[in-house]
mmCIF file of C-alpha atoms in Angstrom:
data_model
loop_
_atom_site.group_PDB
_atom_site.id
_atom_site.type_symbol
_atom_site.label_atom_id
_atom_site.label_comp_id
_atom_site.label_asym_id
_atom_site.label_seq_id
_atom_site.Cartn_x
_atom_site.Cartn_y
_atom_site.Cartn_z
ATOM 1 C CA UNK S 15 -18.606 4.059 -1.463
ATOM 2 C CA UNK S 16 -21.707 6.533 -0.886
ATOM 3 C CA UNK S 17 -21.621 10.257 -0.867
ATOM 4 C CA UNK S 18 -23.731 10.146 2.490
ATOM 5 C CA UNK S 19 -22.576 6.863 4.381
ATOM 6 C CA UNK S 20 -24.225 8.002 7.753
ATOM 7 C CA UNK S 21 -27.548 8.176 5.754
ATOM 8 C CA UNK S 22 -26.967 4.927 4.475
ATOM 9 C CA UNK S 23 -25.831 3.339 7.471
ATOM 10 C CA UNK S 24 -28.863 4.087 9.282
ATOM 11 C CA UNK S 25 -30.798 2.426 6.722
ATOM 12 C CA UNK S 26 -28.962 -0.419 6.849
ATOM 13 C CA UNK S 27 -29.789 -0.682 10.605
ATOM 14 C CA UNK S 28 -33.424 -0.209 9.902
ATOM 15 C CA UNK S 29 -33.220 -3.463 7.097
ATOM 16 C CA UNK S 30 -31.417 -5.300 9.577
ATOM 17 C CA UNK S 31 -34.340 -5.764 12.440
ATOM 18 C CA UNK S 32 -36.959 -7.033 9.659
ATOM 19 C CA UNK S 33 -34.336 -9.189 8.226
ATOM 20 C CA UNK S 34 -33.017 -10.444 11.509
ATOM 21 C CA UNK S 35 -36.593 -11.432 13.051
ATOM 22 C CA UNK S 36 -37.393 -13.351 9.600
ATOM 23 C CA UNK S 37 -33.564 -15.213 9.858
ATOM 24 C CA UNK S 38 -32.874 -14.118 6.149
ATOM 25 C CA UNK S 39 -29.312 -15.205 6.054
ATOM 26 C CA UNK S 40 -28.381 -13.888 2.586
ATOM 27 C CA UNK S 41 -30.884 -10.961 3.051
ATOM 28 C CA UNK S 42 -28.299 -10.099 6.737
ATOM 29 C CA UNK S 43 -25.421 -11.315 4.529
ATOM 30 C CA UNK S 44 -26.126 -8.399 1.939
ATOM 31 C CA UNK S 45 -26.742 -5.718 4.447
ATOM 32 C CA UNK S 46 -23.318 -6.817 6.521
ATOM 33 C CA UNK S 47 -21.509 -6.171 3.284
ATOM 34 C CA UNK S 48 -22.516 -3.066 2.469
ATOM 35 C CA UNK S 49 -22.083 -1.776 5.653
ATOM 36 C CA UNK S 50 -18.402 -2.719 5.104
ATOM 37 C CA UNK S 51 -18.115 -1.160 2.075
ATOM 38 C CA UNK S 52 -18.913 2.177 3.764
ATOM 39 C CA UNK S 53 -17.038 1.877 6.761
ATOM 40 C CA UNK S 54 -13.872 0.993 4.254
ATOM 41 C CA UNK S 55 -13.084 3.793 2.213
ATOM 42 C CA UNK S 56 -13.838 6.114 5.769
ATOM 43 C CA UNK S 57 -10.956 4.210 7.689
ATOM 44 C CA UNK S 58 -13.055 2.972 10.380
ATOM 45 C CA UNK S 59 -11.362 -0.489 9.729
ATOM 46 C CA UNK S 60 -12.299 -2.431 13.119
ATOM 47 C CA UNK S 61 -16.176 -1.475 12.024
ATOM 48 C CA UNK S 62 -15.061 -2.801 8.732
ATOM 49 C CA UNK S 63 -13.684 -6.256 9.701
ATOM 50 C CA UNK S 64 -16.759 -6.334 12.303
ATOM 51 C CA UNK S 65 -19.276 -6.161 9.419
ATOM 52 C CA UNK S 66 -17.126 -8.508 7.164
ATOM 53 C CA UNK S 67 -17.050 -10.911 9.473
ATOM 54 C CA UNK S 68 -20.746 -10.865 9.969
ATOM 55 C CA UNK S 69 -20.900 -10.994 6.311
ATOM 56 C CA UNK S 70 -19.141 -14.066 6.187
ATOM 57 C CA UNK S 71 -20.923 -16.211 8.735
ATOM 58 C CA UNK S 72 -24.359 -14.976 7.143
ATOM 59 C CA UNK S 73 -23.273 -15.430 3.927
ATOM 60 C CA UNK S 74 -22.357 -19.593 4.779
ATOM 61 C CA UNK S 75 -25.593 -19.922 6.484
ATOM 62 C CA UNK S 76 -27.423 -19.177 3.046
ATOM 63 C CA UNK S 77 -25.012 -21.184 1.199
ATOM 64 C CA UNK S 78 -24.018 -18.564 -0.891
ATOM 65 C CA UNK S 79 -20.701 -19.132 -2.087
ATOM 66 C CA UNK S 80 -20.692 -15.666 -3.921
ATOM 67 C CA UNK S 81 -21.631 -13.615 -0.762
ATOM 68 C CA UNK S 82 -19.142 -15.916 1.303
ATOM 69 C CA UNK S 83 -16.258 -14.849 -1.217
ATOM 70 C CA UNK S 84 -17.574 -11.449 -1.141
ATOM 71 C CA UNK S 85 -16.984 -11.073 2.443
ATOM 72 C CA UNK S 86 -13.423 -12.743 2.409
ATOM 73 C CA UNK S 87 -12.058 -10.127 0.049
ATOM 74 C CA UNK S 88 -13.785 -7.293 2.052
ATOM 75 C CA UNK S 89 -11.815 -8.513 5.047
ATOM 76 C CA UNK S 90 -8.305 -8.815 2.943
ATOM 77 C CA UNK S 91 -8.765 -5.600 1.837
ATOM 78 C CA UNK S 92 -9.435 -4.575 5.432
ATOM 79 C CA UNK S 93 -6.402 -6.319 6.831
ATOM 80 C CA UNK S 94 -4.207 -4.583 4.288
ATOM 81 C CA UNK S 95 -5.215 -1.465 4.786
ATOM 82 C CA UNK S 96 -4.279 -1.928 8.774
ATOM 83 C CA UNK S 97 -0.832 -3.038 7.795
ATOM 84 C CA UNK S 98 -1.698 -6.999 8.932
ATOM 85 C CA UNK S 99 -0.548 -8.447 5.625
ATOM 86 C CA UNK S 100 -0.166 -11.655 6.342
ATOM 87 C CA UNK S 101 -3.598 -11.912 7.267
ATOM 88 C CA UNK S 102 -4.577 -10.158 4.161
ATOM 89 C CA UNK S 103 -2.914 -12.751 1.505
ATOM 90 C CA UNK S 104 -4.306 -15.569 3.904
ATOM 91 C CA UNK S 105 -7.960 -14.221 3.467
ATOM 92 C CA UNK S 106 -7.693 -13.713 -0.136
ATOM 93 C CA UNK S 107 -6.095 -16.967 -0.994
ATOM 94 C CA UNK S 108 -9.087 -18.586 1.047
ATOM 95 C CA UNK S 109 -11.294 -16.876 -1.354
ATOM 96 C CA UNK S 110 -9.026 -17.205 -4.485
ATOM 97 C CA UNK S 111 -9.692 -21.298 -3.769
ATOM 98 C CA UNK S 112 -13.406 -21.173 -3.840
ATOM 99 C CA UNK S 113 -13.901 -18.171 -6.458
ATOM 100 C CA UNK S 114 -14.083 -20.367 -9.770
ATOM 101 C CA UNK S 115 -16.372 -19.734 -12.850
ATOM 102 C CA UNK S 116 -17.514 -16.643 -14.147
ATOM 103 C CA UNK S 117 -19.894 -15.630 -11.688
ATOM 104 C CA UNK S 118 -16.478 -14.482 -9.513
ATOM 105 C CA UNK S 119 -14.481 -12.949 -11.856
ATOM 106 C CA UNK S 120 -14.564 -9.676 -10.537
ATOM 107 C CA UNK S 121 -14.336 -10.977 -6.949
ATOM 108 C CA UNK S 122 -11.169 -12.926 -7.925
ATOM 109 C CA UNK S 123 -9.582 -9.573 -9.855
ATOM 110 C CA UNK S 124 -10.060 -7.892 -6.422
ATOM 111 C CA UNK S 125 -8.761 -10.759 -4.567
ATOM 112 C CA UNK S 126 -5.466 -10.923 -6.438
ATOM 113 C CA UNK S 127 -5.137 -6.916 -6.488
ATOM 114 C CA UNK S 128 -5.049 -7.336 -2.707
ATOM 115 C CA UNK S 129 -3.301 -10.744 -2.445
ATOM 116 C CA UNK S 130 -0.588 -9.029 -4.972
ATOM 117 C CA UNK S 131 0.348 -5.554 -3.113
ATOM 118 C CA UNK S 132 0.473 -7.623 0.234
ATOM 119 C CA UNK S 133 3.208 -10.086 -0.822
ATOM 120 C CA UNK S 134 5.491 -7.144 -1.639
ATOM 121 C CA UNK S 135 5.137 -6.267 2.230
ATOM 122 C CA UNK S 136 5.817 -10.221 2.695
ATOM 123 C CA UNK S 137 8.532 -9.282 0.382
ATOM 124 C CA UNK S 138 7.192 -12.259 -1.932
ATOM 125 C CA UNK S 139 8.087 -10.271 -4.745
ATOM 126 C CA UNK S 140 7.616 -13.254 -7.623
ATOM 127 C CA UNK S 141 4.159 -14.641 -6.237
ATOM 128 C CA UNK S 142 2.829 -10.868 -6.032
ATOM 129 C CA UNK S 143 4.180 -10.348 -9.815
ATOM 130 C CA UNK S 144 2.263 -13.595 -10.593
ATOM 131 C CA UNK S 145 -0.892 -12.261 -8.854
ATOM 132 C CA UNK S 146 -0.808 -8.664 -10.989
ATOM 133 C CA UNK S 147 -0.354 -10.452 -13.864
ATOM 134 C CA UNK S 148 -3.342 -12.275 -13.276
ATOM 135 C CA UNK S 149 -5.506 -9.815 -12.118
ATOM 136 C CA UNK S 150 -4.268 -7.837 -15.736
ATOM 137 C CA UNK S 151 -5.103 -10.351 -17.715
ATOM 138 C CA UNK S 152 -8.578 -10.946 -16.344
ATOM 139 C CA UNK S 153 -9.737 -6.646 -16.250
ATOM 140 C CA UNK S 154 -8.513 -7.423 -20.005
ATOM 141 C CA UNK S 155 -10.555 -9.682 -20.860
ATOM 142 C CA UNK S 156 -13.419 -8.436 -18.715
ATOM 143 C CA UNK S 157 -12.865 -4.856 -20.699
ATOM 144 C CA UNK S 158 -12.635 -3.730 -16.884
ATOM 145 C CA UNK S 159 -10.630 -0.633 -16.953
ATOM 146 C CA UNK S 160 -10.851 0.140 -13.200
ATOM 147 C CA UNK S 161 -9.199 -3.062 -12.202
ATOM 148 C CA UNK S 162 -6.665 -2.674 -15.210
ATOM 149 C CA UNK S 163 -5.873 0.551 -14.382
ATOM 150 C CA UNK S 164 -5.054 -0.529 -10.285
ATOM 151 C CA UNK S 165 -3.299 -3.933 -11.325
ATOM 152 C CA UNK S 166 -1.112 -2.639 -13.406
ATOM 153 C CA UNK S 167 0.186 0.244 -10.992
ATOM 154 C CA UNK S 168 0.470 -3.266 -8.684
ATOM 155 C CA UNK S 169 2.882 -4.717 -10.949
ATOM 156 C CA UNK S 170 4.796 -1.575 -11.411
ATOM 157 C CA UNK S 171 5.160 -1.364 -7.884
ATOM 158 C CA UNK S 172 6.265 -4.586 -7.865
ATOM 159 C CA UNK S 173 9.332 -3.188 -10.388
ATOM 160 C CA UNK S 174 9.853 -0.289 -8.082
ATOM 161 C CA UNK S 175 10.754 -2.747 -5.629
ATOM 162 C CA UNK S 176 13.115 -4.971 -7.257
ATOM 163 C CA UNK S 177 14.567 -1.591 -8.339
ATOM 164 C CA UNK S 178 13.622 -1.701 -12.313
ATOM 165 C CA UNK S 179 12.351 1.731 -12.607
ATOM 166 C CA UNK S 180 12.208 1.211 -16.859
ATOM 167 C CA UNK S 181 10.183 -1.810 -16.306
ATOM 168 C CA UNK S 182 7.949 -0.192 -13.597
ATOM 169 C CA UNK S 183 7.590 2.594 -16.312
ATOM 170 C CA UNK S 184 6.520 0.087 -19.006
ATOM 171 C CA UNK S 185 4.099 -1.565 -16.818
ATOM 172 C CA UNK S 186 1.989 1.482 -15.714
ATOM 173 C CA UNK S 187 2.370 4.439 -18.390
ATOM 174 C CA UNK S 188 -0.458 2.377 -20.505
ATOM 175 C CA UNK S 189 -2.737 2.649 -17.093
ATOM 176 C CA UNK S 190 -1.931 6.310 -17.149
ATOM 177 C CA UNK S 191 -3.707 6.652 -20.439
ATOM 178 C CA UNK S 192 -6.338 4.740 -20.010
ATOM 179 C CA UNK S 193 -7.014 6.465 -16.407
ATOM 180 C CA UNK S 194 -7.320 9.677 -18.201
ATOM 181 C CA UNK S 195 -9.397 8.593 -20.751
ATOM 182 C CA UNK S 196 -12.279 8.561 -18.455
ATOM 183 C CA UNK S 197 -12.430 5.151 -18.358
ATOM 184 C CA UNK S 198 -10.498 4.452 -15.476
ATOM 185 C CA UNK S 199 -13.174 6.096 -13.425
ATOM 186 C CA UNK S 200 -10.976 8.926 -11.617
ATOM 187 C CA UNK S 201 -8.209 6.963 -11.207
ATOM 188 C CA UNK S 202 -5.167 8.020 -12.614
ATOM 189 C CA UNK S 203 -3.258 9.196 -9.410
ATOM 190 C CA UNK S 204 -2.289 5.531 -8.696
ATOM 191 C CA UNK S 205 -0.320 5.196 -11.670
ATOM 192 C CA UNK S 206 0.834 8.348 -11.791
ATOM 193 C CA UNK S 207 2.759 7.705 -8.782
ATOM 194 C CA UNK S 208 4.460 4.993 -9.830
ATOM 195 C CA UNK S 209 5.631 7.033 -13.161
ATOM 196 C CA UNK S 210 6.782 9.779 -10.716
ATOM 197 C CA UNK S 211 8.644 7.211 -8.369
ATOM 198 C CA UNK S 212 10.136 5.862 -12.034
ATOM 199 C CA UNK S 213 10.824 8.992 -12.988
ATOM 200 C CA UNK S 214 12.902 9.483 -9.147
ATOM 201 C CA UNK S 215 14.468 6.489 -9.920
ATOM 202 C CA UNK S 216 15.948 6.833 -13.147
ATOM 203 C CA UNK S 217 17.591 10.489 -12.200
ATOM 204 C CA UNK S 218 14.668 12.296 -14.377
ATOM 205 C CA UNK S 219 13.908 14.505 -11.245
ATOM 206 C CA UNK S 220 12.214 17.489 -12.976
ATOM 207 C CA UNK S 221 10.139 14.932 -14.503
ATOM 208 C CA UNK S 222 9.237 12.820 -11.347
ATOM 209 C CA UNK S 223 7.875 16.248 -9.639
ATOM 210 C CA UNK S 224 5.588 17.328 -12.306
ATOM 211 C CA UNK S 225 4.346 13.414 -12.403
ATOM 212 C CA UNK S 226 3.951 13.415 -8.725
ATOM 213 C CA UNK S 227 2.499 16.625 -8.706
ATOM 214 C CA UNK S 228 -0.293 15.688 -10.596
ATOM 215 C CA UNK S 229 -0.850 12.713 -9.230
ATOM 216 C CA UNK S 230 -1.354 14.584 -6.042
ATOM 217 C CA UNK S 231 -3.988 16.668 -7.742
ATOM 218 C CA UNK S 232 -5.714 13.651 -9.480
ATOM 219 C CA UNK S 233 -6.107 12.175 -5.811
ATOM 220 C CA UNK S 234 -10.034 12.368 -5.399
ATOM 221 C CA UNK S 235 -11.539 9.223 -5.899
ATOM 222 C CA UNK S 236 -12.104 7.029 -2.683
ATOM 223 C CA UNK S 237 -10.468 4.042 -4.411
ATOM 224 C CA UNK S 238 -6.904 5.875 -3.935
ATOM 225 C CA UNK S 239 -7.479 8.315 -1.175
ATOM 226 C CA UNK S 240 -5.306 5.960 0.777
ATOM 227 C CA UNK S 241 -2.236 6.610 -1.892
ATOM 228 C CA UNK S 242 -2.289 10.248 -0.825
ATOM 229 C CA UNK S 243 0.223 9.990 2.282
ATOM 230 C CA UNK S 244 2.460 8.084 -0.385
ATOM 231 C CA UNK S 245 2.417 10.536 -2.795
ATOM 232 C CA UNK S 246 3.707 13.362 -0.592
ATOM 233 C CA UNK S 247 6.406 11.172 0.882
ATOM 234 C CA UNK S 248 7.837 10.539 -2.243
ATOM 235 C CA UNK S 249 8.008 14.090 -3.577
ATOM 236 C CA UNK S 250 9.179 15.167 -0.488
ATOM 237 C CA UNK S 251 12.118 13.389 -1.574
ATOM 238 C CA UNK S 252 12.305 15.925 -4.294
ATOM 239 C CA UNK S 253 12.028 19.224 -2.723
ATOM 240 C CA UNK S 254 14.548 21.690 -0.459
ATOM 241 C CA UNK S 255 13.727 20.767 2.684
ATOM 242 C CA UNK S 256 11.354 23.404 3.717
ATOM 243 C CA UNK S 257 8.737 22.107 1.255
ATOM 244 C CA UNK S 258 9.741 18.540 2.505
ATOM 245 C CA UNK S 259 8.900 19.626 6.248
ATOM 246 C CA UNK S 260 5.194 20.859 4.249
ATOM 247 C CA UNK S 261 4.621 17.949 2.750
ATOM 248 C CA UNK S 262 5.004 15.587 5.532
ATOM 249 C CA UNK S 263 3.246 17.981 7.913
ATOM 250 C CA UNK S 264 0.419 17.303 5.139
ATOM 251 C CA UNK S 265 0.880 13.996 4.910
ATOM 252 C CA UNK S 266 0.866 13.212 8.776
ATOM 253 C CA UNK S 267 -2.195 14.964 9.139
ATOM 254 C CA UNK S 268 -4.035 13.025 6.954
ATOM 255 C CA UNK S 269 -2.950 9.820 8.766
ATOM 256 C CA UNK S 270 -4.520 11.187 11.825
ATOM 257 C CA UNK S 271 -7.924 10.898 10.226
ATOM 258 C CA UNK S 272 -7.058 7.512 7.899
ATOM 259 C CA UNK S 273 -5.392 5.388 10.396
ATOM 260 C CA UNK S 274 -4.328 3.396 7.899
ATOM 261 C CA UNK S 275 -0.804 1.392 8.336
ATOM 262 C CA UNK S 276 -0.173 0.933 4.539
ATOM 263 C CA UNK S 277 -0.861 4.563 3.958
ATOM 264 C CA UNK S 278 1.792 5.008 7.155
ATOM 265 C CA UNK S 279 4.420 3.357 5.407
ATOM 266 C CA UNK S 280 3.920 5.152 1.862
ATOM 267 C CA UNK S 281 4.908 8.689 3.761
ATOM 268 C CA UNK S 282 7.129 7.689 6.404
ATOM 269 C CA UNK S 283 9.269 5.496 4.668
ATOM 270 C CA UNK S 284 9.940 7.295 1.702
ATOM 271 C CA UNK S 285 10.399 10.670 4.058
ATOM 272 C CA UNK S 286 13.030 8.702 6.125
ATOM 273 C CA UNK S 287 15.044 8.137 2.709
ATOM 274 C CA UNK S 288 15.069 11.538 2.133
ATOM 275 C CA UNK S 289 16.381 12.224 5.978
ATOM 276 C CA UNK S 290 18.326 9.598 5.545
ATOM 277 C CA UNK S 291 20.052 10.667 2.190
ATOM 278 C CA UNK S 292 20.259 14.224 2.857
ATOM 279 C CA UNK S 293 21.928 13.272 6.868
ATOM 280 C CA UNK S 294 18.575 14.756 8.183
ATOM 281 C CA UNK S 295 18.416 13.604 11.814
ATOM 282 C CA UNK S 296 15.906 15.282 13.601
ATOM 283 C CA UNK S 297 13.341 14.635 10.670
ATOM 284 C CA UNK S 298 14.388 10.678 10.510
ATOM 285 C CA UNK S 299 13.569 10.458 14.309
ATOM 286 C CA UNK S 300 10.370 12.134 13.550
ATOM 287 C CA UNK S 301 9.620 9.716 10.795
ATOM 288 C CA UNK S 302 10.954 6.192 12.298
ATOM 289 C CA UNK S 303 8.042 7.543 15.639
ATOM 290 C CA UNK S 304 5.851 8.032 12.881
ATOM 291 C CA UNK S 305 6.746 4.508 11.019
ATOM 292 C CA UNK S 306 6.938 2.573 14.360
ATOM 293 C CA UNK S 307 3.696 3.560 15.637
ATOM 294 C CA UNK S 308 1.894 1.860 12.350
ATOM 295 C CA UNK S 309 4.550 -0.759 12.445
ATOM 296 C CA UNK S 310 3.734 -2.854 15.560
ATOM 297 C CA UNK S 311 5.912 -4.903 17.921
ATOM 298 C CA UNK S 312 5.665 -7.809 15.464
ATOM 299 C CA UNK S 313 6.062 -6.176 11.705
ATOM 300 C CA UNK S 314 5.780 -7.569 8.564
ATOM 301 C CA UNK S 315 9.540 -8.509 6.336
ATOM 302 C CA UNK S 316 8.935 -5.084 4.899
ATOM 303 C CA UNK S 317 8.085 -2.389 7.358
ATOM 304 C CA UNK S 318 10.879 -4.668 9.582
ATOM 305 C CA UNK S 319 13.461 -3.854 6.725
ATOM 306 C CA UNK S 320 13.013 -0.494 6.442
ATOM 307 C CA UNK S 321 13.228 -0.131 9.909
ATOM 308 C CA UNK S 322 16.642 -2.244 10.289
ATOM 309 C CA UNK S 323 18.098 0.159 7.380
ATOM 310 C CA UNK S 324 17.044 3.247 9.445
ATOM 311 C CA UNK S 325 18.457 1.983 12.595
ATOM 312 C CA UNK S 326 22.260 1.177 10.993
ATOM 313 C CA UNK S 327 22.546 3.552 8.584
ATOM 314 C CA UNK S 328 20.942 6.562 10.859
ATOM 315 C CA UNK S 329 23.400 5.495 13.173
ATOM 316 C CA UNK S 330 26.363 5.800 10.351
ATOM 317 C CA UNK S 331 24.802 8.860 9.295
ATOM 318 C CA UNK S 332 25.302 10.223 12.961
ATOM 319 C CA UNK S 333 28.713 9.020 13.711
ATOM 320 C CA UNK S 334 30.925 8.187 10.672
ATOM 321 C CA UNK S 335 33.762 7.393 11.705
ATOM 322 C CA UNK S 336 32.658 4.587 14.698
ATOM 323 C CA UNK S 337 34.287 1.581 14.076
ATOM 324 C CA UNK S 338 31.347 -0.184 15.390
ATOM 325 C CA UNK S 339 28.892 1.078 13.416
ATOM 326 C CA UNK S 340 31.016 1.024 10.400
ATOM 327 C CA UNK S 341 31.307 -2.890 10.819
ATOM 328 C CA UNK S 342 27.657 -3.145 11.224
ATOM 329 C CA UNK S 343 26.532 -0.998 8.613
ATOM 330 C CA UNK S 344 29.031 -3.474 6.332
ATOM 331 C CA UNK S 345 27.308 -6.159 7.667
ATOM 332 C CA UNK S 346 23.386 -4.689 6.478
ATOM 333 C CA UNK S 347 25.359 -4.415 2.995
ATOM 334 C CA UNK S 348 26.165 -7.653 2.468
ATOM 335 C CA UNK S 349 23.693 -9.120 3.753
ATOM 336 C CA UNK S 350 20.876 -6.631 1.305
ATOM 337 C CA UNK S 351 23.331 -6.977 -1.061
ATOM 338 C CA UNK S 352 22.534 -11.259 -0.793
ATOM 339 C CA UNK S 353 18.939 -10.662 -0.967
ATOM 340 C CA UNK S 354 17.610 -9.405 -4.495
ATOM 341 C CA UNK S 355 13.959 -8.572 -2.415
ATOM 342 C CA UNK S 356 15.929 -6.172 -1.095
ATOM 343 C CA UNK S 357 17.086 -4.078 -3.781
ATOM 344 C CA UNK S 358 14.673 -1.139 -2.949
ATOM 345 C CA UNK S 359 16.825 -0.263 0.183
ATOM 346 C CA UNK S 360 20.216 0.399 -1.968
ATOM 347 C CA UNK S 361 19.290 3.742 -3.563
ATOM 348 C CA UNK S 362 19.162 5.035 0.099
ATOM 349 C CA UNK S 363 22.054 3.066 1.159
ATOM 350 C CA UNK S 364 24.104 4.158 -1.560
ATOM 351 C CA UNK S 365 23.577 8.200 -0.705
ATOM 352 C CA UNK S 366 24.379 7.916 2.634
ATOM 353 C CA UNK S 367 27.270 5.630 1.912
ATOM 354 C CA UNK S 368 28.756 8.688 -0.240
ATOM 355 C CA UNK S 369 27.992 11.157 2.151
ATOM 356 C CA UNK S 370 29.948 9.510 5.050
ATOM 357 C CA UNK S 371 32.798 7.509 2.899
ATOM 358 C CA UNK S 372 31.683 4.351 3.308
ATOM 359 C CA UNK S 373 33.755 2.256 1.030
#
């Protein structure tokens, strides 16, 4: 990114006339790219995809195969942060096939980074482990602590999700380190997250709000600014519920200006466990508006989850003793209960299951 992205945008336009009139494909392929790269960590994601995309056909014009997988990953990235995951793993797969040799190794850690966190919204939970994995081993050997740092809080969330907090832990508490080093360039809120989401999950609550807490703090660098929303969703987990109704107040604010879906999901769904666990109803209906709006009328397996969960067990958590919705919140059980993808819904499950006396 650039500390003055209007400056540099209307640079870029000025480049692009000269560049345009001479037909310099890899010259307008360059210029298309950047302008991506600006527009991306501002949320102005249509602009973003719109450059890419110019990108792209410039970039096969010139026959470069670097710019071309360049532009692919910028529009993966793009598509992920809009919540259109399928899309995203699609774009950086296409990339993935032609990025071989050297010359693309740090295209291809970025394209597995966003390959990776967009299967666990597929709910592809073993091919996005594979992808982390890969994109660790490659920032390792590159000695490329920025893309260590974010692959490895990948592959804990990955954990998180399969509900192995102590292996989520082991995965990420190395990035913390190496974040804070200074090496990680400013980093160090990603992890930090997923040690304070660990930390929730293993019962180590006093912990998980001091971890959270400073990854809140840490949250400056553009790389993450999307993780902020998530961060205050899952504290507000952690808090009496006046401080909850803060921290989503917070939290939805900063959505206004993001627009991002991922960054949607991060506070909504983790705020509609809490209002879910705690039998808070008028906050859940807040949060499932909030969730649906981001969510579409054609979701992806994870965002349609979460919103299945809310609907049957926000309907046990309103009337208890409904033989109706007894039977079908039996029927969710089983049925997550079949599905080891699914193990991230339980923990929420299992709180409003004691609060109503649902054996």
């Amino acid at each position: 990114s650039t500390p003055q992205p209007e400056r540099a945008l209307a640079v870029l336009a000025q480049a692009e006339g000269p560049a345009l009139a001479g037909q310099m494909a890899g010259e307008l392929a360059r210029i298309h790219a950047i302008r991506g790269n600006i527009h991306f960590p501002a949320g102005r994601l249509e602009d973003c995809l719109a450059a890419h995309r110019q990108a792209l056909v410039w970039a096969r014009q010139a026959g470069r195969a670097t710019a071309e997988a360049g532009a692919l990953v910028g529009l993966a990235w793009a598509h992920y942060q809009k919540g259109e995951f399928a899309a995203a793993d699609a774009q950086a797969s296409q990339c993935l096939a032609m990025a071989e040799g050297p010359v693309f190794d740090r295209i291809r850690l970025s394209a597995l980074r966003v390959r990776g966190v967009s299967r666990v919204f597929l709910l592809r939970h073993d091919a996005a482990e594979g992808d982390a994995r890969q994109a660790i081993a490659l920032a390792v050997a590159q000695a490329d602590s920025f893309n260590e740092v974010l692959a490895r809080t990948t592959l804990g969330t990955i954990c998180l999700e399969r509900g192995h907090g102590e292996a989520a832990w082991d995965a990420v508490e190395p990035a913390v380190a190496l974040a804070e080093s200074g090496n990680g360039m400013g980093i160090a809120a990603a992890p930090l997250w997923v040690l304070g989401a660990a930390a929730s999950a293993l019962g180590r609550r006093d912990e998980a709000v001091a971890l959270l807490g400073r990854a809140r703090e840490a949250c400056g660098h553009p790389a993450i600014r999307f993780g902020l929303p998530r961060i205050l969703g899952t504290l507000s987990c952690l808090v009496p519920p006046a401080e909850r109704a803060a921290l989503i107040d917070e939290g939805a604010a900063l959505l206004d200006r993001m627009g991002a879906a991922h960054s949607a999901f991060g506070l909504w769904a983790a705020a509609m466990q809490a209002a879910l666990a705690f039998g808070e109803h008028e906050l859940l209906d807040r949060c499932i508006a909030g969730f649906e709006r981001f969510a579409g009328d054609d979701p992806a397996p994870w965002p349609a989850m979460m919103m299945a969960l809310c609907r049957r067990y926000g309907a046990l958590s309103r009337m208890p003793r409904d033989d109706e919705v007894r039977r079908d919140a039996l029927a969710f059980r089983a049925m997550v209960q079949g599905r080891p993808e699914l193990a991230w819904l339980q923990p929420s499950m299992r709180a409003v299951e004691a609060r109503v006396g649902l054996d």
